[in-house]
PDB file of N, CA and C in Angstrom:
ATOM      1  N   MET Z 295      -1.314 -16.718  -1.201  1.00  0.00           N
ATOM      2  CA  MET Z 295      -2.378 -15.408  -1.641  1.00  0.00           C
ATOM      3  C   MET Z 295      -1.953 -15.033  -2.053  1.00  0.00           C
ATOM      4  N   ALA Z 296      -2.976 -13.987  -3.680  1.00  0.00           N
ATOM      5  CA  ALA Z 296      -2.139 -12.887  -4.120  1.00  0.00           C
ATOM      6  C   ALA Z 296      -2.343 -11.534  -3.057  1.00  0.00           C
ATOM      7  N   GLU Z 297      -1.160 -10.712  -3.372  1.00  0.00           N
ATOM      8  CA  GLU Z 297      -0.669  -9.134  -2.496  1.00  0.00           C
ATOM      9  C   GLU Z 297      -0.847  -8.305  -4.017  1.00  0.00           C
ATOM     10  N   VAL Z 298      -1.307  -6.990  -3.346  1.00  0.00           N
ATOM     11  CA  VAL Z 298      -2.089  -5.770  -4.851  1.00  0.00           C
ATOM     12  C   VAL Z 298      -0.852  -5.289  -3.480  1.00  0.00           C
ATOM     13  N   LEU Z 299      -1.454  -3.458  -3.974  1.00  0.00           N
ATOM     14  CA  LEU Z 299      -0.766  -2.724  -3.539  1.00  0.00           C
ATOM     15  C   LEU Z 299      -1.640  -0.911  -3.325  1.00  0.00           C
ATOM     16  N   ILE Z 300      -1.528  -0.676  -2.565  1.00  0.00           N
ATOM     17  CA  ILE Z 300      -2.276   0.285  -2.346  1.00  0.00           C
ATOM     18  C   ILE Z 300      -1.909   1.874  -1.170  1.00  0.00           C
ATOM     19  N   THR Z 301      -2.562   3.499  -1.971  1.00  0.00           N
ATOM     20  CA  THR Z 301      -1.189   3.783  -1.231  1.00  0.00           C
ATOM     21  C   THR Z 301      -2.313   4.970  -0.616  1.00  0.00           C
ATOM     22  N   VAL Z 302      -1.730   5.400   0.322  1.00  0.00           N
ATOM     23  CA  VAL Z 302      -2.627   6.258   1.395  1.00  0.00           C
ATOM     24  C   VAL Z 302      -1.931   7.280   1.700  1.00  0.00           C
ATOM     25  N   ARG Z 303      -2.583   8.802   2.125  1.00  0.00           N
ATOM     26  CA  ARG Z 303      -1.678   9.614   2.847  1.00  0.00           C
ATOM     27  C   ARG Z 303      -1.768   9.841   3.972  1.00  0.00           C
ATOM     28  N   LEU Z 304      -0.507   9.905   4.554  1.00  0.00           N
ATOM     29  CA  LEU Z 304      -0.294   9.675   5.849  1.00  0.00           C
ATOM     30  C   LEU Z 304       0.320  11.204   6.425  1.00  0.00           C
ATOM     31  N   PRO Z 305       0.279  12.340   7.419  1.00  0.00           N
ATOM     32  CA  PRO Z 305       1.075  13.345   7.616  1.00  0.00           C
ATOM     33  C   PRO Z 305       2.944  12.415   8.892  1.00  0.00           C
ATOM     34  N   ALA Z 306       3.488  13.197   8.467  1.00  0.00           N
ATOM     35  CA  ALA Z 306       4.789  13.030   8.361  1.00  0.00           C
ATOM     36  C   ALA Z 306       4.603  13.382  10.414  1.00  0.00           C
ATOM     37  N   PRO Z 307       5.384  11.769  11.519  1.00  0.00           N
ATOM     38  CA  PRO Z 307       6.171  11.303  10.994  1.00  0.00           C
ATOM     39  C   PRO Z 307       4.777  10.020  10.527  1.00  0.00           C
ATOM     40  N   ALA Z 308       4.605   8.959   9.085  1.00  0.00           N
ATOM     41  CA  ALA Z 308       3.730   8.301   9.268  1.00  0.00           C
ATOM     42  C   ALA Z 308       4.767   7.529   9.461  1.00  0.00           C
ATOM     43  N   THR Z 309       4.363   5.606   9.866  1.00  0.00           N
ATOM     44  CA  THR Z 309       4.586   4.568  10.484  1.00  0.00           C
ATOM     45  C   THR Z 309       3.165   3.010   9.410  1.00  0.00           C
ATOM     46  N   LEU Z 310       3.403   2.300   9.665  1.00  0.00           N
ATOM     47  CA  LEU Z 310       2.446   1.411   9.007  1.00  0.00           C
ATOM     48  C   LEU Z 310       1.822   0.836  10.025  1.00  0.00           C
ATOM     49  N   GLU Z 311       2.408   1.853  11.463  1.00  0.00           N
ATOM     50  CA  GLU Z 311       1.428   1.220  11.920  1.00  0.00           C
ATOM     51  C   GLU Z 311      -0.089   2.418  11.788  1.00  0.00           C
ATOM     52  N   ALA Z 312       0.366   3.306  11.837  1.00  0.00           N
ATOM     53  CA  ALA Z 312      -1.032   4.508  11.434  1.00  0.00           C
ATOM     54  C   ALA Z 312      -1.575   4.323  10.405  1.00  0.00           C
ATOM     55  N   ALA Z 313      -0.651   3.507   9.359  1.00  0.00           N
ATOM     56  CA  ALA Z 313      -1.290   3.227   7.712  1.00  0.00           C
ATOM     57  C   ALA Z 313      -2.927   2.631   7.990  1.00  0.00           C
ATOM     58  N   MET Z 314      -2.360   1.057   8.794  1.00  0.00           N
ATOM     59  CA  MET Z 314      -3.495   0.214   9.383  1.00  0.00           C
ATOM     60  C   MET Z 314      -4.150   0.444   9.685  1.00  0.00           C
ATOM     61  N   ARG Z 315      -3.700   1.720  11.163  1.00  0.00           N
ATOM     62  CA  ARG Z 315      -5.480   2.172  12.069  1.00  0.00           C
ATOM     63  C   ARG Z 315      -5.820   3.298  10.647  1.00  0.00           C
ATOM     64  N   ARG Z 316      -6.168   3.622  10.101  1.00  0.00           N
ATOM     65  CA  ARG Z 316      -6.812   4.227   9.666  1.00  0.00           C
ATOM     66  C   ARG Z 316      -7.461   3.842   8.344  1.00  0.00           C
ATOM     67  N   LEU Z 317      -6.985   2.554   7.410  1.00  0.00           N
ATOM     68  CA  LEU Z 317      -7.338   1.476   6.823  1.00  0.00           C
ATOM     69  C   LEU Z 317      -8.291   0.422   7.208  1.00  0.00           C
ATOM     70  N   GLY Z 318      -8.330   0.270   8.578  1.00  0.00           N
ATOM     71  CA  GLY Z 318      -8.661  -0.518   9.659  1.00  0.00           C
ATOM     72  C   GLY Z 318      -8.021  -1.663   9.487  1.00  0.00           C
ATOM     73  N   LEU Z 319      -6.689  -2.017   9.095  1.00  0.00           N
ATOM     74  CA  LEU Z 319      -6.046  -2.971   8.230  1.00  0.00           C
ATOM     75  C   LEU Z 319      -5.884  -3.998   9.711  1.00  0.00           C
ATOM     76  N   THR Z 320      -5.793  -5.176   9.854  1.00  0.00           N
ATOM     77  CA  THR Z 320      -4.783  -6.063  10.703  1.00  0.00           C
ATOM     78  C   THR Z 320      -3.739  -6.054  10.255  1.00  0.00           C
ATOM     79  N   GLU Z 321      -2.964  -6.758  10.929  1.00  0.00           N
ATOM     80  CA  GLU Z 321      -1.683  -8.094  10.672  1.00  0.00           C
ATOM     81  C   GLU Z 321      -1.631  -8.573  10.172  1.00  0.00           C
ATOM     82  N   ASP Z 322      -2.466  -9.657  10.021  1.00  0.00           N
ATOM     83  CA  ASP Z 322      -2.925 -10.242   8.718  1.00  0.00           C
ATOM     84  C   ASP Z 322      -2.943 -10.350   7.295  1.00  0.00           C
ATOM     85  N   GLU Z 323      -3.791  -8.706   7.304  1.00  0.00           N
ATOM     86  CA  GLU Z 323      -3.503  -8.579   6.051  1.00  0.00           C
ATOM     87  C   GLU Z 323      -2.524  -8.073   5.291  1.00  0.00           C
ATOM     88  N   VAL Z 324      -1.844  -7.469   6.431  1.00  0.00           N
ATOM     89  CA  VAL Z 324      -0.266  -6.359   5.639  1.00  0.00           C
ATOM     90  C   VAL Z 324       1.276  -7.057   5.547  1.00  0.00           C
ATOM     91  N   ASP Z 325       1.093  -7.206   4.764  1.00  0.00           N
ATOM     92  CA  ASP Z 325       3.255  -7.860   4.801  1.00  0.00           C
ATOM     93  C   ASP Z 325       4.130  -6.644   5.220  1.00  0.00           C
ATOM     94  N   THR Z 326       3.876  -7.058   6.445  1.00  0.00           N
ATOM     95  CA  THR Z 326       4.731  -6.624   7.550  1.00  0.00           C
ATOM     96  C   THR Z 326       6.290  -6.256   6.365  1.00  0.00           C
ATOM     97  N   ALA Z 327       6.736  -6.643   6.876  1.00  0.00           N
ATOM     98  CA  ALA Z 327       8.123  -7.030   5.478  1.00  0.00           C
ATOM     99  C   ALA Z 327       8.152  -6.163   4.439  1.00  0.00           C
ATOM    100  N   TYR Z 328       7.176  -5.779   4.299  1.00  0.00           N
ATOM    101  CA  TYR Z 328       7.305  -4.852   3.099  1.00  0.00           C
ATOM    102  C   TYR Z 328       7.419  -3.537   3.339  1.00  0.00           C
ATOM    103  N   GLY Z 329       6.695  -3.236   4.950  1.00  0.00           N
ATOM    104  CA  GLY Z 329       6.019  -2.104   5.307  1.00  0.00           C
ATOM    105  C   GLY Z 329       6.281  -1.233   4.704  1.00  0.00           C
ATOM    106  N   LEU Z 330       5.913   0.345   5.011  1.00  0.00           N
ATOM    107  CA  LEU Z 330       5.324   1.791   4.675  1.00  0.00           C
ATOM    108  C   LEU Z 330       5.769   2.397   3.463  1.00  0.00           C
ATOM    109  N   VAL Z 331       6.370   1.981   2.292  1.00  0.00           N
ATOM    110  CA  VAL Z 331       7.475   2.858   1.606  1.00  0.00           C
ATOM    111  C   VAL Z 331       7.322   3.939   0.676  1.00  0.00           C
ATOM    112  N   PRO Z 332       7.727   5.005   0.509  1.00  0.00           N
ATOM    113  CA  PRO Z 332       7.587   6.526   0.812  1.00  0.00           C
ATOM    114  C   PRO Z 332       7.450   6.177  -1.042  1.00  0.00           C
ATOM    115  N   VAL Z 333       6.190   7.244  -1.756  1.00  0.00           N
ATOM    116  CA  VAL Z 333       5.972   6.868  -2.546  1.00  0.00           C
ATOM    117  C   VAL Z 333       6.298   8.971  -3.205  1.00  0.00           C
ATOM    118  N   ASP Z 334       5.538   9.459  -2.593  1.00  0.00           N
ATOM    119  CA  ASP Z 334       6.428  10.969  -2.556  1.00  0.00           C
ATOM    120  C   ASP Z 334       5.913  11.492  -1.246  1.00  0.00           C
ATOM    121  N   PRO Z 335       7.085  11.770  -0.899  1.00  0.00           N
ATOM    122  CA  PRO Z 335       7.088  12.214   0.976  1.00  0.00           C
ATOM    123  C   PRO Z 335       6.703  14.330   0.770  1.00  0.00           C
ATOM    124  N   ASP Z 336       6.820  13.970  -0.391  1.00  0.00           N
ATOM    125  CA  ASP Z 336       6.580  15.635   0.267  1.00  0.00           C
ATOM    126  C   ASP Z 336       4.752  15.976  -0.532  1.00  0.00           C
ATOM    127  N   ARG Z 337       4.112  14.243  -0.449  1.00  0.00           N
ATOM    128  CA  ARG Z 337       2.341  14.714  -0.921  1.00  0.00           C
ATOM    129  C   ARG Z 337       2.357  13.945   0.150  1.00  0.00           C
ATOM    130  N   ASN Z 338       3.345  13.267   1.071  1.00  0.00           N
ATOM    131  CA  ASN Z 338       2.909  12.529   2.092  1.00  0.00           C
ATOM    132  C   ASN Z 338       2.225  11.379   1.348  1.00  0.00           C
ATOM    133  N   LEU Z 339       2.352  10.431   0.484  1.00  0.00           N
ATOM    134  CA  LEU Z 339       1.600   8.988   0.003  1.00  0.00           C
ATOM    135  C   LEU Z 339       3.112   8.602  -0.318  1.00  0.00           C
ATOM    136  N   TYR Z 340       2.124   7.166   0.638  1.00  0.00           N
ATOM    137  CA  TYR Z 340       3.240   6.230   0.722  1.00  0.00           C
ATOM    138  C   TYR Z 340       2.356   5.021   0.700  1.00  0.00           C
ATOM    139  N   VAL Z 341       3.065   3.567   0.220  1.00  0.00           N
ATOM    140  CA  VAL Z 341       2.066   2.252  -0.371  1.00  0.00           C
ATOM    141  C   VAL Z 341       2.346   1.560   0.649  1.00  0.00           C
ATOM    142  N   LEU Z 342       1.468   0.082   0.678  1.00  0.00           N
ATOM    143  CA  LEU Z 342       1.321  -0.863   1.304  1.00  0.00           C
ATOM    144  C   LEU Z 342       1.409  -1.964   0.883  1.00  0.00           C
ATOM    145  N   ARG Z 343       1.747  -3.143   0.461  1.00  0.00           N
ATOM    146  CA  ARG Z 343       1.514  -4.206   0.186  1.00  0.00           C
ATOM    147  C   ARG Z 343       0.160  -5.156   1.543  1.00  0.00           C
ATOM    148  N   VAL Z 344      -1.121  -5.769   1.057  1.00  0.00           N
ATOM    149  CA  VAL Z 344      -2.234  -6.334   1.502  1.00  0.00           C
ATOM    150  C   VAL Z 344      -2.846  -7.571   0.862  1.00  0.00           C
ATOM    151  N   THR Z 345      -3.170  -7.835   0.932  1.00  0.00           N
ATOM    152  CA  THR Z 345      -3.787  -9.243   0.516  1.00  0.00           C
ATOM    153  C   THR Z 345      -5.032  -8.312  -0.328  1.00  0.00           C
ATOM    154  N   GLU Z 346      -5.330  -9.383  -1.125  1.00  0.00           N
ATOM    155  CA  GLU Z 346      -6.472  -9.384  -1.888  1.00  0.00           C
ATOM    156  C   GLU Z 346      -7.116  -8.535  -1.506  1.00  0.00           C
ATOM    157  N   ASP Z 347      -7.708  -9.276  -0.653  1.00  0.00           N
ATOM    158  CA  ASP Z 347      -9.418  -9.467  -0.462  1.00  0.00           C
ATOM    159  C   ASP Z 347      -9.505  -7.483   0.720  1.00  0.00           C
ATOM    160  N   ALA Z 348      -8.626  -7.157   0.976  1.00  0.00           N
ATOM    161  CA  ALA Z 348      -8.084  -6.507   1.726  1.00  0.00           C
ATOM    162  C   ALA Z 348      -7.791  -5.232   0.863  1.00  0.00           C
ATOM    163  N   GLY Z 349      -7.075  -5.124   0.090  1.00  0.00           N
ATOM    164  CA  GLY Z 349      -7.060  -4.037  -1.434  1.00  0.00           C
ATOM    165  C   GLY Z 349      -8.225  -3.993  -1.578  1.00  0.00           C
ATOM    166  N   ARG Z 350      -9.170  -5.369  -2.268  1.00  0.00           N
ATOM    167  CA  ARG Z 350     -11.186  -4.968  -2.380  1.00  0.00           C
ATOM    168  C   ARG Z 350     -11.879  -3.453  -1.531  1.00  0.00           C
ATOM    169  N   ARG Z 351     -10.975  -4.542  -0.488  1.00  0.00           N
ATOM    170  CA  ARG Z 351     -12.321  -3.949   0.388  1.00  0.00           C
ATOM    171  C   ARG Z 351     -11.498  -2.149   0.919  1.00  0.00           C
ATOM    172  N   VAL Z 352     -10.657  -1.965   1.385  1.00  0.00           N
ATOM    173  CA  VAL Z 352     -10.342  -0.370   1.632  1.00  0.00           C
ATOM    174  C   VAL Z 352     -10.123   0.038   0.045  1.00  0.00           C
ATOM    175  N   GLY Z 353     -10.077   0.062  -0.798  1.00  0.00           N
ATOM    176  CA  GLY Z 353      -8.947   0.696  -2.542  1.00  0.00           C
ATOM    177  C   GLY Z 353     -10.400   1.050  -3.093  1.00  0.00           C
ATOM    178  N   GLY Z 354      -9.616   2.045  -3.711  1.00  0.00           N
ATOM    179  CA  GLY Z 354     -10.488   2.127  -5.111  1.00  0.00           C
ATOM    180  C   GLY Z 354     -11.489   3.350  -5.148  1.00  0.00           C
ATOM    181  N   GLN Z 355     -11.809   3.416  -3.348  1.00  0.00           N
ATOM    182  CA  GLN Z 355     -12.387   4.941  -3.880  1.00  0.00           C
ATOM    183  C   GLN Z 355     -12.249   5.665  -3.019  1.00  0.00           C
ATOM    184  N   GLY Z 356     -10.798   6.245  -2.880  1.00  0.00           N
ATOM    185  CA  GLY Z 356     -10.172   6.832  -1.395  1.00  0.00           C
ATOM    186  C   GLY Z 356     -10.695   8.442  -1.626  1.00  0.00           C
ATOM    187  N   THR Z 357     -10.481   8.716  -0.929  1.00  0.00           N
ATOM    188  CA  THR Z 357     -11.040  10.125  -1.317  1.00  0.00           C
ATOM    189  C   THR Z 357     -10.194  11.224  -0.670  1.00  0.00           C
ATOM    190  N   GLY Z 358      -9.066  10.762   0.024  1.00  0.00           N
ATOM    191  CA  GLY Z 358      -8.407  11.917   0.803  1.00  0.00           C
ATOM    192  C   GLY Z 358      -7.851  11.886   2.056  1.00  0.00           C
ATOM    193  N   GLY Z 359      -9.905  11.936   2.177  1.00  0.00           N
ATOM    194  CA  GLY Z 359      -9.621  12.149   3.870  1.00  0.00           C
ATOM    195  C   GLY Z 359      -9.148  11.218   5.128  1.00  0.00           C
ATOM    196  N   ALA Z 360      -8.557  11.888   5.860  1.00  0.00           N
ATOM    197  CA  ALA Z 360      -7.636  11.422   7.046  1.00  0.00           C
ATOM    198  C   ALA Z 360      -9.247  10.287   7.738  1.00  0.00           C
ATOM    199  N   ASP Z 361     -10.010  10.577   7.589  1.00  0.00           N
ATOM    200  CA  ASP Z 361     -11.194   9.428   8.404  1.00  0.00           C
ATOM    201  C   ASP Z 361     -11.937   8.623   7.867  1.00  0.00           C
ATOM    202  N   SER Z 362     -11.389   8.615   6.269  1.00  0.00           N
ATOM    203  CA  SER Z 362     -12.515   7.915   5.214  1.00  0.00           C
ATOM    204  C   SER Z 362     -11.897   6.809   5.618  1.00  0.00           C
ATOM    205  N   GLY Z 363     -11.052   5.868   6.002  1.00  0.00           N
ATOM    206  CA  GLY Z 363     -10.518   4.675   5.932  1.00  0.00           C
ATOM    207  C   GLY Z 363     -10.773   3.701   4.530  1.00  0.00           C
ATOM    208  N   ARG Z 364     -10.431   4.457   3.576  1.00  0.00           N
ATOM    209  CA  ARG Z 364      -9.946   4.594   2.506  1.00  0.00           C
ATOM    210  C   ARG Z 364      -8.765   5.028   1.911  1.00  0.00           C
ATOM    211  N   ALA Z 365      -8.428   3.925   1.459  1.00  0.00           N
ATOM    212  CA  ALA Z 365      -6.893   3.715   0.474  1.00  0.00           C
ATOM    213  C   ALA Z 365      -7.330   5.585  -0.678  1.00  0.00           C
ATOM    214  N   ASP Z 366      -5.862   6.033  -0.552  1.00  0.00           N
ATOM    215  CA  ASP Z 366      -5.844   6.850  -1.836  1.00  0.00           C
ATOM    216  C   ASP Z 366      -5.874   6.064  -3.210  1.00  0.00           C
ATOM    217  N   GLY Z 367      -5.237   5.249  -3.587  1.00  0.00           N
ATOM    218  CA  GLY Z 367      -5.207   5.144  -4.344  1.00  0.00           C
ATOM    219  C   GLY Z 367      -5.542   2.931  -4.574  1.00  0.00           C
ATOM    220  N   GLY Z 368      -5.693   2.559  -5.713  1.00  0.00           N
ATOM    221  CA  GLY Z 368      -5.579   0.972  -5.847  1.00  0.00           C
ATOM    222  C   GLY Z 368      -6.769   0.017  -5.104  1.00  0.00           C
ATOM    223  N   PRO Z 369      -6.782  -1.027  -5.828  1.00  0.00           N
ATOM    224  CA  PRO Z 369      -5.380  -1.919  -6.121  1.00  0.00           C
ATOM    225  C   PRO Z 369      -4.335  -1.769  -6.961  1.00  0.00           C
ATOM    226  N   TYR Z 370      -3.574  -1.832  -6.682  1.00  0.00           N
ATOM    227  CA  TYR Z 370      -2.794  -2.119  -8.198  1.00  0.00           C
ATOM    228  C   TYR Z 370      -1.519  -3.594  -8.483  1.00  0.00           C
ATOM    229  N   SER Z 371      -1.867  -4.010  -9.343  1.00  0.00           N
ATOM    230  CA  SER Z 371      -0.976  -4.912  -9.000  1.00  0.00           C
ATOM    231  C   SER Z 371      -0.003  -5.471  -8.175  1.00  0.00           C
ATOM    232  N   ASP Z 372       0.969  -6.219  -8.170  1.00  0.00           N
ATOM    233  CA  ASP Z 372       2.344  -6.227  -7.802  1.00  0.00           C
ATOM    234  C   ASP Z 372       3.166  -7.547  -8.203  1.00  0.00           C
ATOM    235  N   PRO Z 373       3.523  -7.454  -9.780  1.00  0.00           N
ATOM    236  CA  PRO Z 373       4.117  -8.027 -10.149  1.00  0.00           C
ATOM    237  C   PRO Z 373       5.447  -8.297 -10.034  1.00  0.00           C
ATOM    238  N   PRO Z 374       6.400  -9.793 -10.180  1.00  0.00           N
ATOM    239  CA  PRO Z 374       7.252  -9.710 -10.005  1.00  0.00           C
ATOM    240  C   PRO Z 374       9.011  -9.008 -10.603  1.00  0.00           C
ATOM    241  N   ILE Z 375       9.618  -7.986 -10.479  1.00  0.00           N
ATOM    242  CA  ILE Z 375      10.148  -7.141 -11.690  1.00  0.00           C
ATOM    243  C   ILE Z 375      11.906  -8.660 -11.345  1.00  0.00           C
ATOM    244  N   GLU Z 376      11.930  -9.586 -12.612  1.00  0.00           N
ATOM    245  CA  GLU Z 376      12.858  -9.873 -13.314  1.00  0.00           C
ATOM    246  C   GLU Z 376      13.823  -9.239 -14.007  1.00  0.00           C
ATOM    247  N   PRO Z 377      15.119  -9.888 -14.380  1.00  0.00           N
ATOM    248  CA  PRO Z 377      16.031  -9.214 -15.731  1.00  0.00           C
ATOM    249  C   PRO Z 377      15.580  -9.984 -16.772  1.00  0.00           C
ATOM    250  N   TYR Z 378      15.518  -9.014 -17.691  1.00  0.00           N
ATOM    251  CA  TYR Z 378      14.651  -9.873 -19.067  1.00  0.00           C
ATOM    252  C   TYR Z 378      16.535 -10.177 -19.690  1.00  0.00           C
ATOM    253  N   GLY Z 379      16.398 -11.193 -20.434  1.00  0.00           N
ATOM    254  CA  GLY Z 379      16.604 -11.694 -21.210  1.00  0.00           C
ATOM    255  C   GLY Z 379      18.518 -11.803 -20.630  1.00  0.00           C
ATOM    256  N   PRO Z 380      19.522 -12.056 -21.445  1.00  0.00           N
ATOM    257  CA  PRO Z 380      21.213 -12.923 -20.334  1.00  0.00           C
ATOM    258  C   PRO Z 380      21.754 -12.308 -19.804  1.00  0.00           C
ATOM    259  N   PRO Z 381      22.515 -11.941 -18.820  1.00  0.00           N
ATOM    260  CA  PRO Z 381      23.527 -10.397 -18.643  1.00  0.00           C
ATOM    261  C   PRO Z 381      23.820 -10.183 -19.760  1.00  0.00           C
ATOM    262  N   ARG Z 382      24.482  -9.179 -19.543  1.00  0.00           N
ATOM    263  CA  ARG Z 382      25.590  -8.579 -20.577  1.00  0.00           C
ATOM    264  C   ARG Z 382      26.760  -8.780 -20.049  1.00  0.00           C
TER     265      ARG Z 382
END
């Protein structure tokens, strides 16, 4: 199943559980091993990896409101990052 990234703003101390609760996501919809990754902690902005269906449901229309139930950005693609060409 394809996964995508979404961003969410959370007050400190931000946790994956708080992000899931705010967005109404279940453990089956979230890559808990990826976790909640700080993108810009000064602006309380974090990213999490979710299923494509969940990303479509909660992403795209975020307003930044804590009770909106929407992500603040995304869904964004999450392509694998690999070296290009032979090692030098």
